[in-house]
Short mmCIF file of C-alpha atoms in Angstrom, two decimals:
data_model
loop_
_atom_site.label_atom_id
_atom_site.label_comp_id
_atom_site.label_asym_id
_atom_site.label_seq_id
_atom_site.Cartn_x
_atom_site.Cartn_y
_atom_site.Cartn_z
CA UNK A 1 2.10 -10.03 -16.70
CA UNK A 2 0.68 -7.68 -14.77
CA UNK A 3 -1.56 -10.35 -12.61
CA UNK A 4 1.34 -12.46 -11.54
CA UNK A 5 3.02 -9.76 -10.11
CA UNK A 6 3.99 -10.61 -6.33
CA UNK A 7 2.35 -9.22 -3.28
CA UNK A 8 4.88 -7.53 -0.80
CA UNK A 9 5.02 -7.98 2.51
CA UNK A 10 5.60 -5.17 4.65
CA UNK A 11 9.37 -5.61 5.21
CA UNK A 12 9.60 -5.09 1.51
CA UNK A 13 7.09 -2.07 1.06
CA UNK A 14 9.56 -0.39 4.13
CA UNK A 15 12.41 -1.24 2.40
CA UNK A 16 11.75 -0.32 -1.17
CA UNK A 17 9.89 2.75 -0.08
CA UNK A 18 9.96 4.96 2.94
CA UNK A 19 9.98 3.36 6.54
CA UNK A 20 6.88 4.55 8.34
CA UNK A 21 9.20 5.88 11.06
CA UNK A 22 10.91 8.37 8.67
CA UNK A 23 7.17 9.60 7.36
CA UNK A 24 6.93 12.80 10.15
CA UNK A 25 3.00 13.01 9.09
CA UNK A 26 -0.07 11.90 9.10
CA UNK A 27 -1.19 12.95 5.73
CA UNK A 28 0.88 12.31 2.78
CA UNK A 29 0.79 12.95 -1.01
CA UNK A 30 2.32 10.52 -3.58
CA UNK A 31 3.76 11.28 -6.85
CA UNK A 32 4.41 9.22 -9.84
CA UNK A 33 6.40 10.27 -12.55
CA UNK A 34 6.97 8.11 -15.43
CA UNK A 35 9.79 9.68 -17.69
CA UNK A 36 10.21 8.37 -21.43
CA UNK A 37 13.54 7.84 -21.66
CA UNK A 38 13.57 6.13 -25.63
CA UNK A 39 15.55 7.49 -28.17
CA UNK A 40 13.27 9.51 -30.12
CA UNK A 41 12.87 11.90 -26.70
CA UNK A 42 16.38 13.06 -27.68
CA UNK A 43 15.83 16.07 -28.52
CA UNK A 44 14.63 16.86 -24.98
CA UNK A 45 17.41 16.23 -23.37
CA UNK A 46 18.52 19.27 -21.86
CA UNK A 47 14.83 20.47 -20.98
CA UNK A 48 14.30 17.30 -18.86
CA UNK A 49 16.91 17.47 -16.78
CA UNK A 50 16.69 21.53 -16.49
CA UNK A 51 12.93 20.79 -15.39
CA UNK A 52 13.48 18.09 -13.45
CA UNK A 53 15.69 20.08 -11.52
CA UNK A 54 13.16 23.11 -10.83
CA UNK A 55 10.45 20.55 -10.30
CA UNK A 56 12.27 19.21 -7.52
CA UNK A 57 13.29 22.35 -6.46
CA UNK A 58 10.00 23.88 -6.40
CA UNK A 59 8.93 20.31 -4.29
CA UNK A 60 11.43 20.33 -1.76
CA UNK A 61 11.12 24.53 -1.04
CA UNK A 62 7.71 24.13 0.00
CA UNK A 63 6.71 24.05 3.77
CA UNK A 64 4.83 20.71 2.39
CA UNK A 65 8.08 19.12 1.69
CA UNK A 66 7.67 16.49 4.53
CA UNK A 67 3.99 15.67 3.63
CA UNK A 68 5.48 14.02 -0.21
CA UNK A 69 6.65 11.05 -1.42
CA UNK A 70 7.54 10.56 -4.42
CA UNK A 71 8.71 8.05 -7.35
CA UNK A 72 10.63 8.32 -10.75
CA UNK A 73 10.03 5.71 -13.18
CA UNK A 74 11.87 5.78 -16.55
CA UNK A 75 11.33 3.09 -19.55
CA UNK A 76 13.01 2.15 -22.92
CA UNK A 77 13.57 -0.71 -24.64
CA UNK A 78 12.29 -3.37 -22.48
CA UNK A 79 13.43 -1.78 -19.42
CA UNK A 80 10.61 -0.54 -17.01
CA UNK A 81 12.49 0.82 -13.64
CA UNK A 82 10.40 2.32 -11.22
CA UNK A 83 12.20 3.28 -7.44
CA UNK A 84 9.95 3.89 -4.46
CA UNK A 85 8.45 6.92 -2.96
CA UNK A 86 11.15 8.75 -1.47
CA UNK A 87 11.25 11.64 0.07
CA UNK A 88 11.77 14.88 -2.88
CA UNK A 89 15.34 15.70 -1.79
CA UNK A 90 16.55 12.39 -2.73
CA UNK A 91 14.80 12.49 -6.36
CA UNK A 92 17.23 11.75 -9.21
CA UNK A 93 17.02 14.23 -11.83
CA UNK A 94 19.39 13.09 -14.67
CA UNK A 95 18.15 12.11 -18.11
CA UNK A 96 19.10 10.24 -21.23
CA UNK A 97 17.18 8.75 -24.05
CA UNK A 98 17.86 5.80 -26.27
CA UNK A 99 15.61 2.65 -27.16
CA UNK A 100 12.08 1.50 -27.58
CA UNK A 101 9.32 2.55 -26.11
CA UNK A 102 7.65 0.18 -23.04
CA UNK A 103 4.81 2.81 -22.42
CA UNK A 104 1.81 0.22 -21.41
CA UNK A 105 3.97 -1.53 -19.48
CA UNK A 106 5.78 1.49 -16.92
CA UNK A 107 2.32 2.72 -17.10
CA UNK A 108 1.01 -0.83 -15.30
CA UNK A 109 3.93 -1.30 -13.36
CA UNK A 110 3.94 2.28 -12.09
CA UNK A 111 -0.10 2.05 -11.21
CA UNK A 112 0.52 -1.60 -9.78
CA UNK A 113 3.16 0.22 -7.29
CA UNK A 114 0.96 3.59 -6.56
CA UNK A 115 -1.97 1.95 -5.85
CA UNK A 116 -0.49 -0.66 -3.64
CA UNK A 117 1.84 1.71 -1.79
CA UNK A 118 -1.30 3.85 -1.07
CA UNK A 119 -3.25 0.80 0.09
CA UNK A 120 -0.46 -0.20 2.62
CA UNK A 121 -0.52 3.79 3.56
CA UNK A 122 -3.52 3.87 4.23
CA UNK A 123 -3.82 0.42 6.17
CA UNK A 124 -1.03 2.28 8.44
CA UNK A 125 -3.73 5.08 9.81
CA UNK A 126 -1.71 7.56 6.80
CA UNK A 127 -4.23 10.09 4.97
CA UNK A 128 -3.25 9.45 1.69
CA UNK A 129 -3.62 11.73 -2.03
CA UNK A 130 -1.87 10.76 -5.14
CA UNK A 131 -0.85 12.63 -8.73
CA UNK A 132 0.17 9.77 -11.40
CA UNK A 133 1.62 11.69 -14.53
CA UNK A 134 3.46 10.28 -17.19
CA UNK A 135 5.86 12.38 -19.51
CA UNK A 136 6.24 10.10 -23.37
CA UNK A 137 6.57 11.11 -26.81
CA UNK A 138 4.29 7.64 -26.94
CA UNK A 139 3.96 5.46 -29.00
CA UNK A 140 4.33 2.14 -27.31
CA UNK A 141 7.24 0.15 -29.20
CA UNK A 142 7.78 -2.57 -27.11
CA UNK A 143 5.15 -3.23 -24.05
CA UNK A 144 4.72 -7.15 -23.52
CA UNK A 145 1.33 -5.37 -22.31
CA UNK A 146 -1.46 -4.28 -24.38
CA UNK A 147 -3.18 -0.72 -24.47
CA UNK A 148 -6.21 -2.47 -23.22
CA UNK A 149 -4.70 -3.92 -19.86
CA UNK A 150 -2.46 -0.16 -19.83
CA UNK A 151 -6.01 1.42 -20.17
CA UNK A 152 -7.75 -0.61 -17.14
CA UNK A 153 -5.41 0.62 -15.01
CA UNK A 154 -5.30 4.10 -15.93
CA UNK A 155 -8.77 3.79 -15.47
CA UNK A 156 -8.49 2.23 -12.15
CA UNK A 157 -6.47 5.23 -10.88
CA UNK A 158 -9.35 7.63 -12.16
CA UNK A 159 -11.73 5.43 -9.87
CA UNK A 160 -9.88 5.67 -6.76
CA UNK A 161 -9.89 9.77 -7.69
CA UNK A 162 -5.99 10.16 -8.44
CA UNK A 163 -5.66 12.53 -10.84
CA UNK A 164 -4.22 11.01 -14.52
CA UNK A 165 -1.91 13.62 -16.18
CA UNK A 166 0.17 12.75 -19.58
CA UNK A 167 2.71 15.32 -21.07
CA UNK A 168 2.34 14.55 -24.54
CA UNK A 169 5.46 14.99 -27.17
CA UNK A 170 4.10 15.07 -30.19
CA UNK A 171 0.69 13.80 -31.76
CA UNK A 172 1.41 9.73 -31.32
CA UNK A 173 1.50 10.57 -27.78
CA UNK A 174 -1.67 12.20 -27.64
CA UNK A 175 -3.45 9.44 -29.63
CA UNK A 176 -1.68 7.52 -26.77
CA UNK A 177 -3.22 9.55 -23.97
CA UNK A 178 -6.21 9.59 -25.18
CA UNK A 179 -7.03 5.79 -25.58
CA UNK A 180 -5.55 5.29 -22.62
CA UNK A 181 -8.15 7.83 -21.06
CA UNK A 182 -6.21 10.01 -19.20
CA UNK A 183 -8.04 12.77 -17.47
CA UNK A 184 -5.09 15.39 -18.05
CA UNK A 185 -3.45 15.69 -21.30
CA UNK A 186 -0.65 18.08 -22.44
CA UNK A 187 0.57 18.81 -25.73
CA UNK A 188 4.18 19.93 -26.36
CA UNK A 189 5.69 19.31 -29.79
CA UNK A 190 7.21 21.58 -32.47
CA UNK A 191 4.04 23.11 -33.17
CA UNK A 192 3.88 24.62 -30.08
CA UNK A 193 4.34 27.98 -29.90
CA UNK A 194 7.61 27.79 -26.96
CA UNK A 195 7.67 23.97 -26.07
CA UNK A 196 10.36 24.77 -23.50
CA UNK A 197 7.66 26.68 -21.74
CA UNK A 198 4.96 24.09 -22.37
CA UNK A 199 7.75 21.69 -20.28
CA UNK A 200 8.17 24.01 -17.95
CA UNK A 201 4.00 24.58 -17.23
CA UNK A 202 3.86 21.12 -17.41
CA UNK A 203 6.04 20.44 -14.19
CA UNK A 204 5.24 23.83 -13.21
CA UNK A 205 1.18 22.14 -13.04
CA UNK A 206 2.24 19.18 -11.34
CA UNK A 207 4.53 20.51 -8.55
CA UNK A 208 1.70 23.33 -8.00
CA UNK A 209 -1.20 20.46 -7.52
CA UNK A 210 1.07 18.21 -5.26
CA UNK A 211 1.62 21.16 -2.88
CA UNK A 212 -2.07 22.42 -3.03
CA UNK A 213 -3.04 19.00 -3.17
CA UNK A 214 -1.13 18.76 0.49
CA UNK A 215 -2.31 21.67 1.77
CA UNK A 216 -6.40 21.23 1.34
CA UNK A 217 -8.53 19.02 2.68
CA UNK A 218 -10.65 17.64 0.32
CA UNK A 219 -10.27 16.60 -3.66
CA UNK A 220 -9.35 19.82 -4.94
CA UNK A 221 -7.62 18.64 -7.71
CA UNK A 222 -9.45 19.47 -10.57
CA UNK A 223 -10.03 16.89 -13.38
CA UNK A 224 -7.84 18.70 -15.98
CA UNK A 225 -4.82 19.58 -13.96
CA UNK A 226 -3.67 21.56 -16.98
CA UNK A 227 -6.35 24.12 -17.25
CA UNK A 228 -5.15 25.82 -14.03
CA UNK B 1 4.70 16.53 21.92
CA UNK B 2 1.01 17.27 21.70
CA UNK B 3 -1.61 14.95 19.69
CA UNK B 4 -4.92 16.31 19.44
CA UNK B 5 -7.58 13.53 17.34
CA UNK B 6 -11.26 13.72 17.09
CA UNK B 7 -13.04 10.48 18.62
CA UNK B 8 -15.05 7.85 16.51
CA UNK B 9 -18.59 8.79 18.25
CA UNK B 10 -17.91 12.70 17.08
CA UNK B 11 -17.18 11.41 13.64
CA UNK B 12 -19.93 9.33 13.07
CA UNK B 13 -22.09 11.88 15.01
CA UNK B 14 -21.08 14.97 13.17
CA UNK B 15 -19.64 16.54 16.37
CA UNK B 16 -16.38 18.71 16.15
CA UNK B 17 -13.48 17.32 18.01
CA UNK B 18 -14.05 19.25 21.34
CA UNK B 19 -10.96 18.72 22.68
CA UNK B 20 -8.00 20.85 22.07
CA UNK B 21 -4.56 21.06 23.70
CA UNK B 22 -1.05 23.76 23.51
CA UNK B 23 2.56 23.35 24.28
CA UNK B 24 3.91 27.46 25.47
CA UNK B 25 7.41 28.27 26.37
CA UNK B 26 6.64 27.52 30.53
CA UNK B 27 3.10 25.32 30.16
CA UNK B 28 1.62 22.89 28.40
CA UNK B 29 -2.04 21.54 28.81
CA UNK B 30 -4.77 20.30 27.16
CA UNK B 31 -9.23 21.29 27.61
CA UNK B 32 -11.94 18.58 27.06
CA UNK B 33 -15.13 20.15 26.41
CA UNK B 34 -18.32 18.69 27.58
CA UNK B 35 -20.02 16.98 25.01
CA UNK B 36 -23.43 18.02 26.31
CA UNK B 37 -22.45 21.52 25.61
CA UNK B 38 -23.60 22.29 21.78
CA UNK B 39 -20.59 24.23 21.06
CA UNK B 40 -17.98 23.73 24.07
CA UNK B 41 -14.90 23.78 21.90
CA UNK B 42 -15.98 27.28 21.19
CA UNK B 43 -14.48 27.98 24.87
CA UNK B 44 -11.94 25.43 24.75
CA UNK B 45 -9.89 26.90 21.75
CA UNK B 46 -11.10 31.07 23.22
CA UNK B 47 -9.75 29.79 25.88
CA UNK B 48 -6.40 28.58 25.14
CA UNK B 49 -5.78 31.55 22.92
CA UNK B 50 -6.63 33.35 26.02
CA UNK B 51 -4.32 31.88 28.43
CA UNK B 52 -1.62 31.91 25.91
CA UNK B 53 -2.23 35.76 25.37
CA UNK B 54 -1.58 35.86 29.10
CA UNK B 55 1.78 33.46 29.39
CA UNK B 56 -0.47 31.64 31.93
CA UNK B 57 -0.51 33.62 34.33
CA UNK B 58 -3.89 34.57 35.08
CA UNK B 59 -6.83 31.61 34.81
CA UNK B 60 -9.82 33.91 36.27
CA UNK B 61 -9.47 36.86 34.06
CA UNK B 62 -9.50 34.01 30.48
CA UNK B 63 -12.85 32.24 32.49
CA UNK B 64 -14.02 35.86 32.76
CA UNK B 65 -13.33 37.26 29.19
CA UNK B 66 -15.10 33.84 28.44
CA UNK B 67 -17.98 34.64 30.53
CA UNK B 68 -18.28 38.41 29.07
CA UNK B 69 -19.06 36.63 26.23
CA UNK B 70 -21.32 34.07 27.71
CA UNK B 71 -22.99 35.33 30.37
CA UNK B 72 -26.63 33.12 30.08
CA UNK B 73 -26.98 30.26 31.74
CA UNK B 74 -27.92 28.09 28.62
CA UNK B 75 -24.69 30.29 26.95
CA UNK B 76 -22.28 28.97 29.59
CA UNK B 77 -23.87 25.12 29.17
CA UNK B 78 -23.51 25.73 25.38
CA UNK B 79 -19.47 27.07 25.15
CA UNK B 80 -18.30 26.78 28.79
CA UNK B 81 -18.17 23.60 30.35
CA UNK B 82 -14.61 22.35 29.77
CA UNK B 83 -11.85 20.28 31.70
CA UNK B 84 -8.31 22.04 32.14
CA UNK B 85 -5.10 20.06 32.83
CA UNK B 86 -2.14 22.44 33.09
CA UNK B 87 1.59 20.98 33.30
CA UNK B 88 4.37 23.23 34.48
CA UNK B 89 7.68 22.83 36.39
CA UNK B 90 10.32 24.20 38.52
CA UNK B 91 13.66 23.22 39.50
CA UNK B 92 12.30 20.44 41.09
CA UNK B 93 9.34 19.40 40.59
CA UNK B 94 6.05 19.03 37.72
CA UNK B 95 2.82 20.88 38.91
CA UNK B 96 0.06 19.70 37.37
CA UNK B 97 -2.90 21.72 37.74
CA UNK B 98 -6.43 20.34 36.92
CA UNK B 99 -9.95 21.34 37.23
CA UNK B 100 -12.19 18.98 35.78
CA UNK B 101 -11.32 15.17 34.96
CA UNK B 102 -8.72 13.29 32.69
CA UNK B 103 -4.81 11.63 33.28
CA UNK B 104 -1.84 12.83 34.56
CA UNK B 105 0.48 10.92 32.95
CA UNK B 106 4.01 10.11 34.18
CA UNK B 107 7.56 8.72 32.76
CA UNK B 108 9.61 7.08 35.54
CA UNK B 109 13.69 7.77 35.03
CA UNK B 110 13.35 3.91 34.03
CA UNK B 111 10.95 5.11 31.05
CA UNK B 112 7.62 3.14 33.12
CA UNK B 113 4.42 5.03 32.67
CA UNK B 114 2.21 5.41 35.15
CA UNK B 115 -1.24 6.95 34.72
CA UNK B 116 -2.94 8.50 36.99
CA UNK B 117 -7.26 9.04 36.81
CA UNK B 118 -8.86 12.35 37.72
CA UNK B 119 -12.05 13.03 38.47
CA UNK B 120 -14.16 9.58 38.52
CA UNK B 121 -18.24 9.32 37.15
CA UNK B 122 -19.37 11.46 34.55
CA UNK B 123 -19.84 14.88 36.78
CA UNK B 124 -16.19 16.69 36.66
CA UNK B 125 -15.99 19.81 38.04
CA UNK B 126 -16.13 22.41 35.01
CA UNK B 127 -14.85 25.58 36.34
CA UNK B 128 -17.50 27.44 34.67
CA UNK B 129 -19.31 26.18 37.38
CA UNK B 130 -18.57 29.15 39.40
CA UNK B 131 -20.72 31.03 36.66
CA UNK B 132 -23.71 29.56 37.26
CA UNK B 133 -26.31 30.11 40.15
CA UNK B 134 -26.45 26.79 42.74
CA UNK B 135 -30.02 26.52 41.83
CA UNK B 136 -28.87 25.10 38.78
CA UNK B 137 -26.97 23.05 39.61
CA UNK B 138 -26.68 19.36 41.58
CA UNK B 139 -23.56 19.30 42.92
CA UNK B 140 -20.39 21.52 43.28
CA UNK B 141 -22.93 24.42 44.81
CA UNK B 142 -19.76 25.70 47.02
CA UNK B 143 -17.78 26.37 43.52
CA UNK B 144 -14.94 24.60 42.35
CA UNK B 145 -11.48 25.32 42.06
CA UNK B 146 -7.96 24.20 40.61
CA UNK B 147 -6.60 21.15 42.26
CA UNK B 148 -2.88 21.14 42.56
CA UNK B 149 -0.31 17.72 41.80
CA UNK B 150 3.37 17.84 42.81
CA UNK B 151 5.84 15.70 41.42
CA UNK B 152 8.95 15.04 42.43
CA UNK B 153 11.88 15.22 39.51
CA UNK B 154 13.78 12.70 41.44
CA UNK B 155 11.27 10.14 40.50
CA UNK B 156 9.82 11.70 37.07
CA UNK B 157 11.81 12.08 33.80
CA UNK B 158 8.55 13.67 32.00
CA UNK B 159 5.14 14.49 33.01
CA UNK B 160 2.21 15.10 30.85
CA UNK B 161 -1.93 15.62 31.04
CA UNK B 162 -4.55 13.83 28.63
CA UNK B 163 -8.41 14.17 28.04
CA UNK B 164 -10.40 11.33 29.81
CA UNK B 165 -10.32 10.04 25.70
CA UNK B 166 -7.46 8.19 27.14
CA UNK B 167 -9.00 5.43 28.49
CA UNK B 168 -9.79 4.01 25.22
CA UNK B 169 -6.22 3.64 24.28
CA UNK B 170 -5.68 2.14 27.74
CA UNK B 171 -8.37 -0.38 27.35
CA UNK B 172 -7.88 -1.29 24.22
CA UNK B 173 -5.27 -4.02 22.52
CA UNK B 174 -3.02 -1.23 21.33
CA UNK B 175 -2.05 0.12 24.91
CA UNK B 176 2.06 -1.57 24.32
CA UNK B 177 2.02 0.47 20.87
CA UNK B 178 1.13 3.32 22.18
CA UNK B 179 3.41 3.16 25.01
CA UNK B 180 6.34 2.36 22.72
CA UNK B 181 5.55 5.80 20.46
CA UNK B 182 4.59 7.31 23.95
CA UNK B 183 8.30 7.10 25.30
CA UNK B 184 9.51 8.08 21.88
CA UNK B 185 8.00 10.93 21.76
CA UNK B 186 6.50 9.72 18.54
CA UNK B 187 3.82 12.25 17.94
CA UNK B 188 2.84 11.32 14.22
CA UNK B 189 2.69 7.18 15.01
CA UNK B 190 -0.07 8.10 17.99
CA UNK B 191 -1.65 9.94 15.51
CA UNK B 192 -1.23 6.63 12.69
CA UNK B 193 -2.44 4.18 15.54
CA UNK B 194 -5.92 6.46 16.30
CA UNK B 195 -6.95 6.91 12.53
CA UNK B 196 -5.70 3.38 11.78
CA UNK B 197 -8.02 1.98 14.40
CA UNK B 198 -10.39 4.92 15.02
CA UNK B 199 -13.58 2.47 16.03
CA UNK B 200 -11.47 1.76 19.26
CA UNK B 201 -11.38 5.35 20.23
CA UNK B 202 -14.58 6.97 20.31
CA UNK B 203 -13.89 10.00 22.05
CA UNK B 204 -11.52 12.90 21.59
CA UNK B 205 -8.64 12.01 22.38
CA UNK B 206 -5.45 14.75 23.47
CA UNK B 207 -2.10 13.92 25.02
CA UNK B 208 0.51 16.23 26.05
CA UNK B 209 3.98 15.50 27.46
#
């Protein structure tokens, strides 16, 4: 599936993203969030959205606000949605869980889109860093994709130097992570001493790279975002 | 708006962009250093915060500060040698005030832009010329001094000053594109269209208007 998928034209990267004439930058960060939303993340409910909410907070507070794009992508069942990079203040924070568990598949779809979104960036004189994390409770239930292809492109993302980050629920999703060779994993199940507050770091991590990330010339993202 | 971007040649030559520009409450200009002098955007950027310290209103006592600090001869070739283009206004008119080389660049009511070259060859007249004994030097042995432009508000909208870095934009295929962001005051596209085709533009590059 994933080599069939079409190639945009510009029009359509404008239109599904962020028109170049509403970017006031020249440097810009993208972040991907992919957001389990199958029914065995139920019981997470109310610390998604909550975290959601400060994460977007924490985004759109910064004096880096305007140098951010970013995209939400949820999956379950057999439904992979993935909107564009927007700008933070117009990122959706409400959750629900139900369904399967498409993991390989958002995880293609939602590299497929980062990397060409950066490409067309970057074609367009834009300075260009990227954070791909994904938040699952894993396993995959019901990718037409295999781990394999998910893996390739996971580990085309570590390539290009955009950091990999998975907030794992539970120990499926870390077997998950793992074999998919994320550079960044995070465990939060009910082991975990306060898994509210592992949620919390988690997006806590991510909203602190993306603004640092921003702010600093260079790759100072380190290769474990969560041992900050 | 003010874009300041470092030229291809500086990149690939490990230069710092030497050219540096400011937008104050009553001025706005922009310095080119020389890019024989090792270190000239030393002076530019003392210089602006100089100048800025002072509203503006006194160019001799910055230069001298500046040459306090470099009084040598090979100090002044190293930090001093810089172009200034100063744009201010009264009720009726832009002054442009320039010692060295570059554009004056000005909007018509009808939004034309016309562009207008200072300082032709490749010997502009750095003020810190004034610094330096006429044995040293080849030409501009009298001194040299600010050279005043009027323009008339009647004709102008806007009025604004850029390095010599300019001619690469006008001489290259982009020129319409960068006219278009130009009159919209589209200070992040200018900067898009010089890192999106930065082999075009090989030296520094800053526009103010």
């Amino acid at each position: 599936m994933a080599d069939v998928m079409d190639i945009m034209g510009l029009d359509d990267f404008e239109q599904e993203n962020t028109a170049m004439d509403d970017i006031n930058s020249e440097t810009i960060n993208l972040v991907c969030t992919l957001i389990d939303e199958s029914g065995s993340m139920g019981g997470n409910i109310q610390e998604m959205n909550y975290n959601q909410s400060s994460f977007k907070d924490a985004l759109a507070n910064s004096k880096e606000a305007d140098e951010m794009l970013v995209a939400k992508g949820t999956f379950s069942n057999s439904n992979v949605v993935i909107g564009g990079y927007k700008k933070i203040e117009e990122f959706d924070t409400t959750y629900k869980a139900s369904g399967m568990t498409p993991l390989y598949d958002a995880i293609i779809i939602g590299a497929e889109k980062l990397v060409s979104y950066r490409t067309y960036l970057k074609d367009q004189g834009m300075n260009v860093k990227a954070v791909f994390a994904v938040f699952s409770d894993g396993e995959d239930t019901s990718s037409r994709n295999s781990l394999s292809e998910a893996r390739r492109f996971v580990e085309n993302l570590n390539s290009l130097e955009i950091p990999t980050a998975f907030i794992a629920f539970g120990n499926s999703a870390i077997n998950e992570a793992t074999n998919l060779k994320f550079k960044s994993i995070l465990k939060i199940d009910s082991n975990t001493p306060d898994p509210a507050s592992a949620l919390r770091h988690a997006f806590d991590v991510l909203s602190k790279s993306t603004i640092k990330s921003v702010s600093v010339v260079g790759n100072n993202v380190s290769d474990d975002l969560f041992t900050m | 708006m003010l874009v300041c971007k470092i030229g291809f040649e500086h990149v690939e030559k490990g230069l710092n962009c030497q050219d540096f520009g400011f937008e104050l409450a009553d001025y706005k200009g922009i310095m080119d250093g020389c890019s024989e002098g090792k270190h000239s955007e030393v002076g530019v950027k003392l210089f602006a915060h100089l100048f800025s310290e002072t509203d503006g209103n006194n160019i001799e006592y910055c230069f001298d500060i500046l040459h306090n600090l470099f009084h040598t001869y090979e100090d002044i070739r190293s930090h001093m040698l810089f172009t200034v283009l100063l744009v201010s206004q009264n009720e009726d008119e832009y002054i442009v005030d320039i010692c060295g080389d570059g554009y004056i660049i000005k909007q018509r009511h009808d939004d034309f832009i016309e562009y207008k070259k200072i300082g032709e060859g490749n010997s502009p007249e750095y003020f810190a010329y004034n610094f330096i004994s006429p044995d040293h030097l080849s030409k501009y042995k009298d001194g040299v001094e600010f050279k005043r432009h009027l323009l008339s508000k009647t004709e102008y909208k806007a009025v604004g000053v850029a390095s010599d870095g300019l001619e690469y934009i006008l001489n290259s295929p982009f020129k319409d594109e960068f006219e278009k962001h130009l009159i919209g005051r589209k200070e992040f596209a200018i900067r898009r269209l010089i890192n999106r085709e930065h082999k075009y533009f090989k030296d520094d590059i800053s526009i103010v208007i």
